[in-house]
């Protein structure tokens, strides 16, 4: 069983920055994706993902140019550095693990990820 734990969420003013962390003991087994879910139960939106092998990355449209995903293998942690935050970035941010075959392209749909963390709330005030 893969466990993931997010941290780093909080309240920030528009234009500010936050760094989220996703800790897991299964980092070598997973490509890790970040998703977010806006209030009122909207569908989870792909934010970014990082490959388990060579660290290749992929970003959703809303994150490109503002967010950076990275990982620290020694700390078994994936980070999501978020800058120039906007009110529409508000939501619960989840990290998730894709344990599919080695070399599979990074996935942007939530159904591709088998394991999820509990989420961390990010609130951006305007």
GROMACS .gro file of N, CA and C in nm:
model
  378
    1UNK      N    1   0.085  -0.119   0.000
    1UNK     CA    2   0.000   0.000   0.000
    1UNK      C    3   0.089   0.124   0.000
    2UNK      N    4   0.060   0.212  -0.093
    2UNK     CA    5   0.136   0.335  -0.105
    2UNK      C    6   0.067   0.445  -0.024
    3UNK      N    7   0.143   0.512   0.057
    3UNK     CA    8   0.088   0.624   0.136
    3UNK      C    9   0.155   0.753   0.093
    4UNK      N   10   0.075   0.857   0.082
    4UNK     CA   11   0.125   0.988   0.046
    4UNK      C   12   0.070   1.089   0.145
    5UNK      N   13   0.153   1.182   0.184
    5UNK     CA   14   0.114   1.284   0.281
    5UNK      C   15   0.152   1.421   0.228
    6UNK      N   16   0.052   1.505   0.207
    6UNK     CA   17   0.077   1.642   0.162
    6UNK      C   18   0.092   1.736   0.281
    7UNK      N   19   0.167   1.842   0.259
    7UNK     CA   20   0.181   1.947   0.359
    7UNK      C   21   0.216   2.077   0.288
    8UNK      N   22   0.208   2.186   0.363
    8UNK     CA   23   0.251   2.315   0.310
    8UNK      C   24   0.141   2.409   0.266
    9UNK      N   25   0.018   2.363   0.272
    9UNK     CA   26  -0.090   2.451   0.234
    9UNK      C   27  -0.111   2.562   0.336
   10UNK      N   28  -0.195   2.657   0.300
   10UNK     CA   29  -0.224   2.767   0.391
   10UNK      C   30  -0.293   2.881   0.320
   11UNK      N   31  -0.298   2.994   0.389
   11UNK     CA   32  -0.361   3.115   0.338
   11UNK      C   33  -0.251   3.210   0.290
   12UNK      N   34  -0.268   3.261   0.168
   12UNK     CA   35  -0.167   3.350   0.112
   12UNK      C   36  -0.239   3.457   0.031
   13UNK      N   37  -0.180   3.573   0.023
   13UNK     CA   38  -0.238   3.680  -0.058
   13UNK      C   39  -0.206   3.658  -0.205
   14UNK      N   40  -0.292   3.710  -0.288
   14UNK     CA   41  -0.269   3.703  -0.433
   14UNK      C   42  -0.132   3.764  -0.466
   15UNK      N   43  -0.060   3.696  -0.553
   15UNK     CA   44   0.074   3.737  -0.589
   15UNK      C   45   0.183   3.670  -0.506
   16UNK      N   46   0.141   3.605  -0.399
   16UNK     CA   47   0.236   3.539  -0.310
   16UNK      C   48   0.276   3.400  -0.358
   17UNK      N   49   0.351   3.330  -0.273
   17UNK     CA   50   0.404   3.199  -0.307
   17UNK      C   51   0.379   3.100  -0.194
   18UNK      N   52   0.373   2.974  -0.231
   18UNK     CA   53   0.366   2.864  -0.137
   18UNK      C   54   0.444   2.747  -0.194
   19UNK      N   55   0.496   2.664  -0.105
   19UNK     CA   56   0.558   2.541  -0.150
   19UNK      C   57   0.489   2.423  -0.082
   20UNK      N   58   0.431   2.339  -0.163
   20UNK     CA   59   0.367   2.218  -0.113
   20UNK      C   60   0.466   2.103  -0.118
   21UNK      N   61   0.448   2.009  -0.027
   21UNK     CA   62   0.532   1.891  -0.023
   21UNK      C   63   0.446   1.765  -0.021
   22UNK      N   64   0.495   1.662  -0.086
   22UNK     CA   65   0.428   1.531  -0.088
   22UNK      C   66   0.532   1.428  -0.047
   23UNK      N   67   0.513   1.372   0.070
   23UNK     CA   68   0.607   1.273   0.121
   23UNK      C   69   0.553   1.133   0.101
   24UNK      N   70   0.637   1.045   0.051
   24UNK     CA   71   0.598   0.906   0.032
   24UNK      C   72   0.720   0.818   0.037
   25UNK      N   73   0.705   0.699   0.093
   25UNK     CA   74   0.815   0.603   0.097
   25UNK      C   75   0.826   0.528  -0.036
   26UNK      N   76   0.730   0.550  -0.126
   26UNK     CA   77   0.726   0.477  -0.252
   26UNK      C   78   0.768   0.562  -0.371
   27UNK      N   79   0.853   0.661  -0.346
   27UNK     CA   80   0.887   0.755  -0.453
   27UNK      C   81   0.952   0.686  -0.572
   28UNK      N   82   1.029   0.582  -0.547
   28UNK     CA   83   1.095   0.511  -0.657
   28UNK      C   84   0.999   0.428  -0.740
   29UNK      N   85   0.879   0.408  -0.689
   29UNK     CA   86   0.780   0.324  -0.757
   29UNK      C   87   0.675   0.406  -0.831
   30UNK      N   88   0.675   0.536  -0.808
   30UNK     CA   89   0.564   0.619  -0.855
   30UNK      C   90   0.609   0.734  -0.943
   31UNK      N   91   0.530   0.761  -1.046
   31UNK     CA   92   0.529   0.895  -1.101
   31UNK      C   93   0.428   0.972  -1.017
   32UNK      N   94   0.463   1.090  -0.975
   32UNK     CA   95   0.377   1.167  -0.883
   32UNK      C   96   0.310   1.281  -0.956
   33UNK      N   97   0.181   1.289  -0.935
   33UNK     CA   98   0.104   1.399  -0.992
   33UNK      C   99   0.044   1.485  -0.883
   34UNK      N  100   0.028   1.612  -0.913
   34UNK     CA  101  -0.046   1.705  -0.828
   34UNK      C  102  -0.175   1.742  -0.900
   35UNK      N  103  -0.283   1.735  -0.825
   35UNK     CA  104  -0.414   1.777  -0.874
   35UNK      C  105  -0.473   1.874  -0.773
   36UNK      N  106  -0.569   1.950  -0.817
   36UNK     CA  107  -0.639   2.037  -0.723
   36UNK      C  108  -0.788   2.030  -0.750
   37UNK      N  109  -0.863   2.057  -0.644
   37UNK     CA  110  -1.009   2.057  -0.654
   37UNK      C  111  -1.060   2.187  -0.595
   38UNK      N  112  -1.125   2.264  -0.679
   38UNK     CA  113  -1.178   2.392  -0.636
   38UNK      C  114  -1.300   2.370  -0.548
   39UNK      N  115  -1.341   2.472  -0.474
   39UNK     CA  116  -1.460   2.459  -0.390
   39UNK      C  117  -1.584   2.422  -0.471
   40UNK      N  118  -1.688   2.384  -0.402
   40UNK     CA  119  -1.815   2.344  -0.462
   40UNK      C  120  -1.801   2.219  -0.547
   41UNK      N  121  -1.703   2.132  -0.507
   41UNK     CA  122  -1.698   1.999  -0.566
   41UNK      C  123  -1.669   1.993  -0.713
   42UNK      N  124  -1.598   2.091  -0.764
   42UNK     CA  125  -1.564   2.085  -0.905
   42UNK      C  126  -1.468   1.969  -0.931
   43UNK      N  127  -1.456   1.930  -1.056
   43UNK     CA  128  -1.374   1.817  -1.093
   43UNK      C  129  -1.227   1.845  -1.062
   44UNK      N  130  -1.155   1.742  -1.023
   44UNK     CA  131  -1.013   1.758  -0.997
   44UNK      C  132  -0.940   1.796  -1.124
   45UNK      N  133  -0.851   1.892  -1.109
   45UNK     CA  134  -0.778   1.947  -1.222
   45UNK      C  135  -0.631   1.911  -1.212
   46UNK      N  136  -0.574   1.866  -1.321
   46UNK     CA  137  -0.433   1.833  -1.324
   46UNK      C  138  -0.350   1.960  -1.313
   47UNK      N  139  -0.248   1.954  -1.225
   47UNK     CA  140  -0.160   2.068  -1.205
   47UNK      C  141  -0.021   2.040  -1.261
   48UNK      N  142   0.040   1.931  -1.215
   48UNK     CA  143   0.176   1.899  -1.259
   48UNK      C  144   0.207   1.755  -1.225
   49UNK      N  145   0.308   1.698  -1.291
   49UNK     CA  146   0.351   1.563  -1.262
   49UNK      C  147   0.500   1.551  -1.289
   50UNK      N  148   0.561   1.456  -1.218
   50UNK     CA  149   0.703   1.431  -1.236
   50UNK      C  150   0.726   1.282  -1.248
   51UNK      N  151   0.811   1.247  -1.342
   51UNK     CA  152   0.835   1.107  -1.374
   51UNK      C  153   0.921   1.041  -1.269
   52UNK      N  154   0.896   0.914  -1.244
   52UNK     CA  155   0.973   0.845  -1.139
   52UNK      C  156   1.112   0.808  -1.186
   53UNK      N  157   1.132   0.803  -1.315
   53UNK     CA  158   1.261   0.756  -1.364
   53UNK      C  159   1.363   0.869  -1.376
   54UNK      N  160   1.349   0.950  -1.479
   54UNK     CA  161   1.448   1.054  -1.505
   54UNK      C  162   1.404   1.192  -1.464
   55UNK      N  163   1.289   1.201  -1.397
   55UNK     CA  164   1.247   1.331  -1.346
   55UNK      C  165   1.186   1.422  -1.450
   56UNK      N  166   1.142   1.367  -1.560
   56UNK     CA  167   1.072   1.448  -1.657
   56UNK      C  168   0.946   1.506  -1.596
   57UNK      N  169   0.904   1.623  -1.643
   57UNK     CA  170   0.789   1.690  -1.583
   57UNK      C  171   0.687   1.728  -1.689
   58UNK      N  172   0.567   1.754  -1.639
   58UNK     CA  173   0.459   1.799  -1.725
   58UNK      C  174   0.370   1.890  -1.642
   59UNK      N  175   0.315   1.995  -1.706
   59UNK     CA  176   0.233   2.092  -1.635
   59UNK      C  177   0.098   2.108  -1.702
   60UNK      N  178  -0.001   2.136  -1.619
   60UNK     CA  179  -0.130   2.176  -1.671
   60UNK      C  180  -0.126   2.321  -1.716
   61UNK      N  181  -0.225   2.359  -1.793
   61UNK     CA  182  -0.226   2.495  -1.848
   61UNK      C  183  -0.224   2.601  -1.740
   62UNK      N  184  -0.292   2.576  -1.630
   62UNK     CA  185  -0.301   2.677  -1.525
   62UNK      C  186  -0.171   2.694  -1.449
   63UNK      N  187  -0.085   2.593  -1.454
   63UNK     CA  188   0.039   2.594  -1.376
   63UNK      C  189   0.160   2.638  -1.456
   64UNK      N  190   0.154   2.621  -1.584
   64UNK     CA  191   0.272   2.648  -1.669
   64UNK      C  192   0.320   2.792  -1.651
   65UNK      N  193   0.450   2.804  -1.624
   65UNK     CA  194   0.510   2.935  -1.608
   65UNK      C  195   0.505   2.991  -1.467
   66UNK      N  196   0.424   2.932  -1.381
   66UNK     CA  197   0.411   2.983  -1.243
   66UNK      C  198   0.449   2.880  -1.138
   67UNK      N  199   0.425   2.753  -1.169
   67UNK     CA  200   0.452   2.647  -1.072
   67UNK      C  201   0.569   2.564  -1.120
   68UNK      N  202   0.642   2.506  -1.023
   68UNK     CA  203   0.754   2.419  -1.054
   68UNK      C  204   0.745   2.294  -0.969
   69UNK      N  205   0.750   2.179  -1.033
   69UNK     CA  206   0.749   2.052  -0.962
   69UNK      C  207   0.892   1.998  -0.959
   70UNK      N  208   0.930   1.942  -0.846
   70UNK     CA  209   1.063   1.885  -0.832
   70UNK      C  210   1.058   1.775  -0.728
   71UNK      N  211   1.166   1.699  -0.719
   71UNK     CA  212   1.166   1.595  -0.616
   71UNK      C  213   1.305   1.582  -0.555
   72UNK      N  214   1.304   1.537  -0.432
   72UNK     CA  215   1.425   1.510  -0.355
   72UNK      C  216   1.421   1.363  -0.318
   73UNK      N  217   1.497   1.282  -0.389
   73UNK     CA  218   1.492   1.137  -0.365
   73UNK      C  219   1.540   1.103  -0.224
   74UNK      N  220   1.638   1.176  -0.176
   74UNK     CA  221   1.691   1.148  -0.043
   74UNK      C  222   1.587   1.173   0.065
   75UNK      N  223   1.500   1.270   0.041
   75UNK     CA  224   1.394   1.303   0.137
   75UNK      C  225   1.263   1.234   0.104
   76UNK      N  226   1.262   1.158  -0.006
   76UNK     CA  227   1.139   1.090  -0.051
   76UNK      C  228   1.022   1.187  -0.062
   77UNK      N  229   1.049   1.302  -0.119
   77UNK     CA  230   0.950   1.409  -0.122
   77UNK      C  231   0.946   1.475  -0.259
   78UNK      N  232   0.825   1.504  -0.303
   78UNK     CA  233   0.802   1.582  -0.424
   78UNK      C  234   0.748   1.717  -0.383
   79UNK      N  235   0.800   1.822  -0.444
   79UNK     CA  236   0.760   1.958  -0.409
   79UNK      C  237   0.684   2.022  -0.525
   80UNK      N  238   0.594   2.111  -0.488
   80UNK     CA  239   0.527   2.194  -0.586
   80UNK      C  240   0.545   2.338  -0.540
   81UNK      N  241   0.634   2.409  -0.606
   81UNK     CA  242   0.658   2.549  -0.576
   81UNK      C  243   0.561   2.632  -0.658
   82UNK      N  244   0.480   2.710  -0.590
   82UNK     CA  245   0.376   2.789  -0.656
   82UNK      C  246   0.406   2.937  -0.636
   83UNK      N  247   0.412   3.010  -0.743
   83UNK     CA  248   0.438   3.153  -0.737
   83UNK      C  249   0.329   3.229  -0.811
   84UNK      N  250   0.326   3.361  -0.792
   84UNK     CA  251   0.226   3.447  -0.856
   84UNK      C  252   0.086   3.389  -0.840
   85UNK      N  253   0.056   3.353  -0.719
   85UNK     CA  254  -0.073   3.287  -0.693
   85UNK      C  255  -0.190   3.381  -0.718
   86UNK      N  256  -0.299   3.320  -0.767
   86UNK     CA  257  -0.421   3.394  -0.798
   86UNK      C  258  -0.535   3.335  -0.716
   87UNK      N  259  -0.643   3.409  -0.706
   87UNK     CA  260  -0.758   3.359  -0.628
   87UNK      C  261  -0.811   3.229  -0.687
   88UNK      N  262  -0.801   3.214  -0.817
   88UNK     CA  263  -0.852   3.092  -0.880
   88UNK      C  264  -0.763   2.970  -0.854
   89UNK      N  265  -0.650   2.989  -0.788
   89UNK     CA  266  -0.567   2.876  -0.746
   89UNK      C  267  -0.617   2.815  -0.615
   90UNK      N  268  -0.715   2.876  -0.555
   90UNK     CA  269  -0.772   2.826  -0.431
   90UNK      C  270  -0.833   2.688  -0.450
   91UNK      N  271  -0.805   2.599  -0.354
   91UNK     CA  272  -0.862   2.465  -0.360
   91UNK      C  273  -0.784   2.370  -0.272
   92UNK      N  274  -0.828   2.246  -0.274
   92UNK     CA  275  -0.754   2.141  -0.205
   92UNK      C  276  -0.658   2.076  -0.305
   93UNK      N  277  -0.534   2.070  -0.266
   93UNK     CA  278  -0.430   2.014  -0.352
   93UNK      C  279  -0.395   1.873  -0.305
   94UNK      N  280  -0.398   1.781  -0.400
   94UNK     CA  281  -0.370   1.641  -0.373
   94UNK      C  282  -0.247   1.596  -0.452
   95UNK      N  283  -0.167   1.509  -0.390
   95UNK     CA  284  -0.067   1.439  -0.469
   95UNK      C  285  -0.111   1.295  -0.483
   96UNK      N  286  -0.067   1.234  -0.591
   96UNK     CA  287  -0.112   1.100  -0.623
   96UNK      C  288   0.000   1.023  -0.691
   97UNK      N  289  -0.010   0.891  -0.683
   97UNK     CA  290   0.092   0.802  -0.735
   97UNK      C  291   0.039   0.721  -0.854
   98UNK      N  292   0.116   0.724  -0.961
   98UNK     CA  293   0.090   0.637  -1.076
   98UNK      C  294   0.197   0.530  -1.077
   99UNK      N  295   0.156   0.405  -1.052
   99UNK     CA  296   0.252   0.295  -1.046
   99UNK      C  297   0.255   0.213  -1.174
  100UNK      N  298   0.212   0.272  -1.282
  100UNK     CA  299   0.209   0.198  -1.408
  100UNK      C  300   0.350   0.165  -1.455
  101UNK      N  301   0.355   0.095  -1.568
  101UNK     CA  302   0.481   0.044  -1.620
  101UNK      C  303   0.584   0.155  -1.639
  102UNK      N  304   0.705   0.118  -1.614
  102UNK     CA  305   0.818   0.209  -1.633
  102UNK      C  306   0.816   0.268  -1.772
  103UNK      N  307   0.834   0.397  -1.779
  103UNK     CA  308   0.844   0.462  -1.909
  103UNK      C  309   0.713   0.514  -1.964
  104UNK      N  310   0.602   0.488  -1.895
  104UNK     CA  311   0.474   0.540  -1.945
  104UNK      C  312   0.476   0.692  -1.936
  105UNK      N  313   0.422   0.757  -2.038
  105UNK     CA  314   0.417   0.904  -2.034
  105UNK      C  315   0.339   0.954  -1.913
  106UNK      N  316   0.376   1.070  -1.865
  106UNK     CA  317   0.307   1.129  -1.753
  106UNK      C  318   0.160   1.152  -1.786
  107UNK      N  319   0.076   1.116  -1.691
  107UNK     CA  320  -0.068   1.119  -1.712
  107UNK      C  321  -0.130   1.245  -1.652
  108UNK      N  322  -0.232   1.296  -1.718
  108UNK     CA  323  -0.299   1.417  -1.670
  108UNK      C  324  -0.440   1.392  -1.620
  109UNK      N  325  -0.486   1.266  -1.627
  109UNK     CA  326  -0.620   1.237  -1.580
  109UNK      C  327  -0.612   1.167  -1.444
  110UNK      N  328  -0.705   1.201  -1.356
  110UNK     CA  329  -0.699   1.149  -1.219
  110UNK      C  330  -0.716   0.997  -1.216
  111UNK      N  331  -0.789   0.942  -1.313
  111UNK     CA  332  -0.813   0.797  -1.313
  111UNK      C  333  -0.685   0.715  -1.332
  112UNK      N  334  -0.581   0.779  -1.380
  112UNK     CA  335  -0.456   0.707  -1.402
  112UNK      C  336  -0.377   0.686  -1.273
  113UNK      N  337  -0.418   0.753  -1.168
  113UNK     CA  338  -0.343   0.749  -1.041
  113UNK      C  339  -0.418   0.663  -0.942
  114UNK      N  340  -0.346   0.567  -0.884
  114UNK     CA  341  -0.411   0.467  -0.798
  114UNK      C  342  -0.413   0.505  -0.651
  115UNK      N  343  -0.320   0.587  -0.610
  115UNK     CA  344  -0.307   0.619  -0.468
  115UNK      C  345  -0.305   0.770  -0.451
  116UNK      N  346  -0.374   0.814  -0.345
  116UNK     CA  347  -0.392   0.957  -0.322
  116UNK      C  348  -0.363   0.993  -0.177
  117UNK      N  349  -0.312   1.114  -0.159
  117UNK     CA  350  -0.300   1.167  -0.026
  117UNK      C  351  -0.431   1.226   0.021
  118UNK      N  352  -0.431   1.284   0.140
  118UNK     CA  353  -0.554   1.336   0.200
  118UNK      C  354  -0.583   1.479   0.155
  119UNK      N  355  -0.484   1.544   0.095
  119UNK     CA  356  -0.503   1.679   0.045
  119UNK      C  357  -0.458   1.785   0.144
  120UNK      N  358  -0.423   1.901   0.090
  120UNK     CA  359  -0.387   2.016   0.172
  120UNK      C  360  -0.455   2.140   0.113
  121UNK      N  361  -0.514   2.221   0.199
  121UNK     CA  362  -0.592   2.335   0.154
  121UNK      C  363  -0.502   2.454   0.121
  122UNK      N  364  -0.526   2.512   0.005
  122UNK     CA  365  -0.460   2.636  -0.035
  122UNK      C  366  -0.568   2.741  -0.057
  123UNK      N  367  -0.555   2.852   0.011
  123UNK     CA  368  -0.650   2.961  -0.004
  123UNK      C  369  -0.574   3.087  -0.042
  124UNK      N  370  -0.612   3.143  -0.155
  124UNK     CA  371  -0.548   3.266  -0.203
  124UNK      C  372  -0.649   3.378  -0.192
  125UNK      N  373  -0.616   3.477  -0.112
  125UNK     CA  374  -0.707   3.590  -0.092
  125UNK      C  375  -0.672   3.702  -0.189
  126UNK      N  376  -0.776   3.764  -0.242
  126UNK     CA  377  -0.754   3.871  -0.341
  126UNK      C  378  -0.753   4.007  -0.275
   0.00000   0.00000   0.00000
